[in-house]
Amino acid sequence: LLSRRQRQMCIRDSIEGDQLYETIYQNLENIKGIGRMRSACDGTIWFTQRYKGINHFNPTNKNNVQTYFCENNSSIVSTNLCCNGQGTAFFGTQQHGLYTFNTKAQQVICLTPNFTHPIYTIYPNNDEEIYIGTDGFGLKCYNTRTQKISSISLEYPFLNPAKLKIHAIFRDKNGSLWLGIYQKGVLMVPRQEQKLSLIHISEPTRP
């Protein structure tokens, strides 16, 4: 979400560019607490709203807003989301694992019931893999085909990869993976490496 003024909001999409939509609520007070917002490949918009569930709407029909809760439980708060190339939406939570939207059941269902690590960010690496940045337990990967979570090995002499707090994940056009690490700077993992080995760490900036 880039900006909001009056009754409009501007959404930046990496493919479609900047788009301007009228806000989906007449009362601006109702959109407080928006966390993450992503556009799916079908043009619809998903966004999380703290303690108010997960919202889904089509910009061409702004009055038709659907609200969902993880496992229909309003106490499970989704803190982040992403959409893969097939348009499937995924949602991360603090202590309740990874979720996805089941289009047939029209419900947000749990994919990892035994995964209790706090999820800070998630990123679609490809149509089968969702990268999970945990808050203190390193980088994980959920495979949609095998339905299993695995740890991704990061090699660097001065860091304990199993305890990293990964707060941002991004893969650039060259295939290199960039990780934003809390209080550790920015890490870059080159695509050409068979093993994910760290080649750069920036000094953490301090005020």
CSV table of C-alpha atoms in Angstrom, one decimal:
chain,number,residue,atom,x,y,z
A,1,LEU,CA,0.0,0.0,0.0
A,2,LEU,CA,1.7,3.2,-1.1
A,3,SER,CA,-0.7,5.9,0.0
A,4,ARG,CA,-4.2,6.7,1.0
A,5,ARG,CA,-6.0,10.0,0.7
A,6,GLN,CA,-9.6,10.9,1.0
A,7,ARG,CA,-11.4,7.7,-0.3
A,8,GLN,CA,-8.7,6.3,-2.5
A,9,MET,CA,-5.7,4.1,-2.1
A,10,CYS,CA,-2.8,3.5,-4.3
A,11,ILE,CA,-1.4,-0.1,-4.6
A,12,ARG,CA,2.0,-0.8,-6.1
A,13,ASP,CA,2.1,-4.1,-8.0
A,14,SER,CA,5.5,-5.3,-9.4
A,15,ILE,CA,3.8,-6.4,-12.6
A,16,GLU,CA,0.9,-4.1,-13.3
A,17,GLY,CA,2.5,-1.0,-11.8
A,18,ASP,CA,0.8,1.6,-9.6
A,19,GLN,CA,-3.0,1.3,-9.5
A,20,LEU,CA,-5.5,3.6,-7.9
A,21,TYR,CA,-8.6,2.1,-6.3
A,22,GLU,CA,-11.4,3.6,-4.3
A,23,THR,CA,-11.3,2.4,-0.7
A,24,ILE,CA,-13.6,-0.5,0.0
A,25,TYR,CA,-15.1,1.1,3.0
A,26,GLN,CA,-17.1,4.3,3.2
A,27,ASN,CA,-15.9,4.9,6.7
A,28,LEU,CA,-12.1,5.4,6.8
A,29,GLU,CA,-12.0,4.4,10.5
A,30,ASN,CA,-12.8,0.8,9.4
A,31,ILE,CA,-9.5,0.3,7.6
A,32,LYS,CA,-7.3,0.8,10.6
A,33,GLY,CA,-4.9,-2.0,11.4
A,34,ILE,CA,-4.1,-3.1,7.9
A,35,GLY,CA,-1.0,-5.3,8.0
A,36,ARG,CA,0.1,-6.8,4.6
A,37,MET,CA,-1.5,-6.4,1.2
A,38,ARG,CA,-0.9,-8.4,-1.9
A,39,SER,CA,-2.5,-8.6,-5.4
A,40,ALA,CA,-3.2,-12.0,-6.9
A,41,CYS,CA,-2.7,-12.9,-10.5
A,42,ASP,CA,-6.5,-12.7,-11.1
A,43,GLY,CA,-6.5,-9.0,-10.1
A,44,THR,CA,-8.1,-9.5,-6.7
A,45,ILE,CA,-6.6,-8.1,-3.6
A,46,TRP,CA,-5.9,-9.8,-0.3
A,47,PHE,CA,-5.0,-7.9,2.9
A,48,THR,CA,-4.7,-8.7,6.6
A,49,GLN,CA,-6.4,-6.6,9.2
A,50,ARG,CA,-5.2,-7.0,12.8
A,51,TYR,CA,-7.8,-8.8,14.9
A,52,LYS,CA,-10.3,-8.4,12.1
A,53,GLY,CA,-9.4,-11.3,9.9
A,54,ILE,CA,-8.2,-11.7,6.3
A,55,ASN,CA,-10.0,-9.7,3.6
A,56,HIS,CA,-10.4,-10.4,-0.1
A,57,PHE,CA,-12.0,-8.2,-2.7
A,58,ASN,CA,-12.2,-7.5,-6.4
A,59,PRO,CA,-11.4,-3.8,-7.3
A,60,THR,CA,-14.2,-4.0,-10.0
A,61,ASN,CA,-16.7,-4.8,-7.3
A,62,LYS,CA,-15.5,-2.9,-4.2
A,63,ASN,CA,-18.8,-3.5,-2.3
A,64,ASN,CA,-18.2,-7.3,-2.3
A,65,VAL,CA,-15.7,-7.8,0.4
A,66,GLN,CA,-15.2,-11.2,1.9
A,67,THR,CA,-13.6,-11.6,5.4
A,68,TYR,CA,-12.1,-14.9,6.6
A,69,PHE,CA,-10.4,-16.2,9.7
A,70,CYS,CA,-7.8,-18.9,10.0
A,71,GLU,CA,-9.7,-22.1,10.7
A,72,ASN,CA,-12.7,-19.8,11.4
A,73,ASN,CA,-11.0,-18.8,14.6
A,74,SER,CA,-10.8,-15.1,15.2
A,75,SER,CA,-8.1,-15.5,17.8
A,76,ILE,CA,-5.6,-16.7,15.2
A,77,VAL,CA,-4.0,-13.5,13.8
A,78,SER,CA,-2.4,-13.6,10.4
A,79,THR,CA,0.6,-11.3,10.4
A,80,ASN,CA,1.7,-11.7,6.7
A,81,LEU,CA,0.7,-13.1,3.4
A,82,CYS,CA,1.8,-13.8,-0.2
A,83,CYS,CA,0.4,-15.1,-3.5
A,84,ASN,CA,2.2,-17.5,-5.8
A,85,GLY,CA,2.2,-17.5,-9.6
A,86,GLN,CA,-0.9,-19.7,-9.6
A,87,GLY,CA,-2.9,-17.1,-7.6
A,88,THR,CA,-3.0,-19.2,-4.4
A,89,ALA,CA,-2.9,-17.0,-1.2
A,90,PHE,CA,-0.8,-18.1,1.8
A,91,PHE,CA,-0.9,-16.6,5.3
A,92,GLY,CA,1.6,-16.7,8.1
A,93,THR,CA,0.9,-16.5,11.8
A,94,GLN,CA,2.8,-16.0,15.0
A,95,GLN,CA,2.4,-19.4,16.6
A,96,HIS,CA,-0.1,-21.3,14.6
A,97,GLY,CA,1.8,-22.2,11.4
A,98,LEU,CA,1.2,-21.5,7.7
A,99,TYR,CA,-2.3,-21.3,6.1
A,100,THR,CA,-3.8,-21.1,2.7
A,101,PHE,CA,-7.2,-20.2,1.2
A,102,ASN,CA,-9.1,-23.3,0.0
A,103,THR,CA,-11.2,-22.1,-2.9
A,104,LYS,CA,-13.5,-25.2,-2.9
A,105,ALA,CA,-14.3,-25.0,0.8
A,106,GLN,CA,-14.1,-21.1,0.8
A,107,GLN,CA,-12.1,-21.4,4.0
A,108,VAL,CA,-8.6,-20.5,5.3
A,109,ILE,CA,-7.1,-23.8,6.3
A,110,CYS,CA,-3.9,-24.8,8.1
A,111,LEU,CA,-1.1,-26.4,6.2
A,112,THR,CA,1.4,-26.9,9.0
A,113,PRO,CA,-0.5,-27.8,12.3
A,114,ASN,CA,2.7,-28.8,14.1
A,115,PHE,CA,4.7,-25.8,13.1
A,116,THR,CA,4.8,-23.3,16.1
A,117,HIS,CA,7.7,-21.1,15.2
A,118,PRO,CA,6.7,-17.4,14.9
A,119,ILE,CA,6.4,-16.5,11.1
A,120,TYR,CA,7.5,-13.0,10.3
A,121,THR,CA,7.4,-13.0,6.5
A,122,ILE,CA,6.6,-15.4,3.7
A,123,TYR,CA,7.7,-15.3,0.0
A,124,PRO,CA,6.7,-17.4,-3.0
A,125,ASN,CA,10.0,-18.8,-4.4
A,126,ASN,CA,8.1,-20.6,-7.1
A,127,ASP,CA,4.8,-22.4,-7.6
A,128,GLU,CA,5.8,-25.2,-5.3
A,129,GLU,CA,7.9,-23.5,-2.7
A,130,ILE,CA,7.0,-20.9,-0.1
A,131,TYR,CA,9.9,-19.5,1.8
A,132,ILE,CA,9.2,-18.8,5.5
A,133,GLY,CA,11.2,-16.2,7.4
A,134,THR,CA,10.9,-17.0,11.1
A,135,ASP,CA,11.5,-14.7,14.1
A,136,GLY,CA,14.5,-16.4,15.6
A,137,PHE,CA,14.5,-19.9,13.9
A,138,GLY,CA,16.1,-19.2,10.5
A,139,LEU,CA,14.8,-19.7,7.0
A,140,LYS,CA,12.3,-22.5,6.2
A,141,CYS,CA,10.7,-23.7,3.0
A,142,TYR,CA,7.2,-25.2,2.7
A,143,ASN,CA,6.7,-27.5,-0.4
A,144,THR,CA,3.1,-27.4,-1.6
A,145,ARG,CA,3.6,-30.8,-3.5
A,146,THR,CA,5.1,-32.8,-0.6
A,147,GLN,CA,3.3,-30.7,2.1
A,148,LYS,CA,6.5,-30.6,4.2
A,149,ILE,CA,8.6,-27.9,5.8
A,150,SER,CA,12.4,-28.1,5.6
A,151,SER,CA,15.2,-25.8,6.9
A,152,ILE,CA,17.3,-24.0,4.3
A,153,SER,CA,21.0,-24.1,5.1
A,154,LEU,CA,22.9,-20.7,5.1
A,155,GLU,CA,26.6,-20.8,5.5
A,156,TYR,CA,28.4,-17.9,7.1
A,157,PRO,CA,31.2,-18.1,9.8
A,158,PHE,CA,29.8,-15.3,12.1
A,159,LEU,CA,26.1,-16.2,12.2
A,160,ASN,CA,24.1,-19.0,13.6
A,161,PRO,CA,21.6,-19.6,10.7
A,162,ALA,CA,19.2,-21.6,13.0
A,163,LYS,CA,18.7,-18.5,15.1
A,164,LEU,CA,18.3,-15.8,12.5
A,165,LYS,CA,15.4,-13.4,12.7
A,166,ILE,CA,14.4,-13.1,9.0
A,167,HIS,CA,12.1,-10.1,8.5
A,168,ALA,CA,12.3,-9.7,4.7
A,169,ILE,CA,12.8,-12.0,1.7
A,170,PHE,CA,13.2,-11.1,-2.0
A,171,ARG,CA,14.6,-12.7,-5.1
A,172,ASP,CA,15.9,-10.3,-7.8
A,173,LYS,CA,15.7,-10.7,-11.6
A,174,ASN,CA,19.1,-12.4,-11.6
A,175,GLY,CA,17.9,-15.1,-9.2
A,176,SER,CA,19.9,-13.9,-6.2
A,177,LEU,CA,18.1,-14.2,-2.9
A,178,TRP,CA,18.1,-11.2,-0.5
A,179,LEU,CA,17.3,-11.5,3.2
A,180,GLY,CA,16.7,-8.8,5.7
A,181,ILE,CA,17.9,-9.9,9.1
A,182,TYR,CA,16.9,-8.2,12.2
A,183,GLN,CA,19.9,-6.3,13.7
A,184,LYS,CA,22.3,-8.1,11.4
A,185,GLY,CA,21.9,-6.2,8.1
A,186,VAL,CA,21.1,-7.5,4.6
A,187,LEU,CA,22.3,-10.9,3.3
A,188,MET,CA,22.6,-11.8,-0.3
A,189,VAL,CA,22.7,-15.4,-1.5
A,190,PRO,CA,23.8,-15.8,-5.2
A,191,ARG,CA,21.8,-18.1,-7.4
A,192,GLN,CA,24.8,-19.8,-9.0
A,193,GLU,CA,25.7,-21.4,-5.7
A,194,GLN,CA,24.5,-25.0,-5.3
A,195,LYS,CA,24.4,-24.5,-1.6
A,196,LEU,CA,23.0,-21.3,-0.2
A,197,SER,CA,26.2,-19.8,1.0
A,198,LEU,CA,26.3,-16.2,2.2
A,199,ILE,CA,28.7,-13.9,0.3
A,200,HIS,CA,27.8,-10.5,1.7
A,201,ILE,CA,26.6,-9.0,5.0
A,202,SER,CA,26.1,-5.3,5.5
A,203,GLU,CA,26.9,-3.6,8.7
A,204,PRO,CA,23.7,-2.9,10.7
A,205,THR,CA,22.7,0.7,10.7
A,206,ARG,CA,22.2,2.4,14.0
A,207,PRO,CA,20.8,5.8,14.7
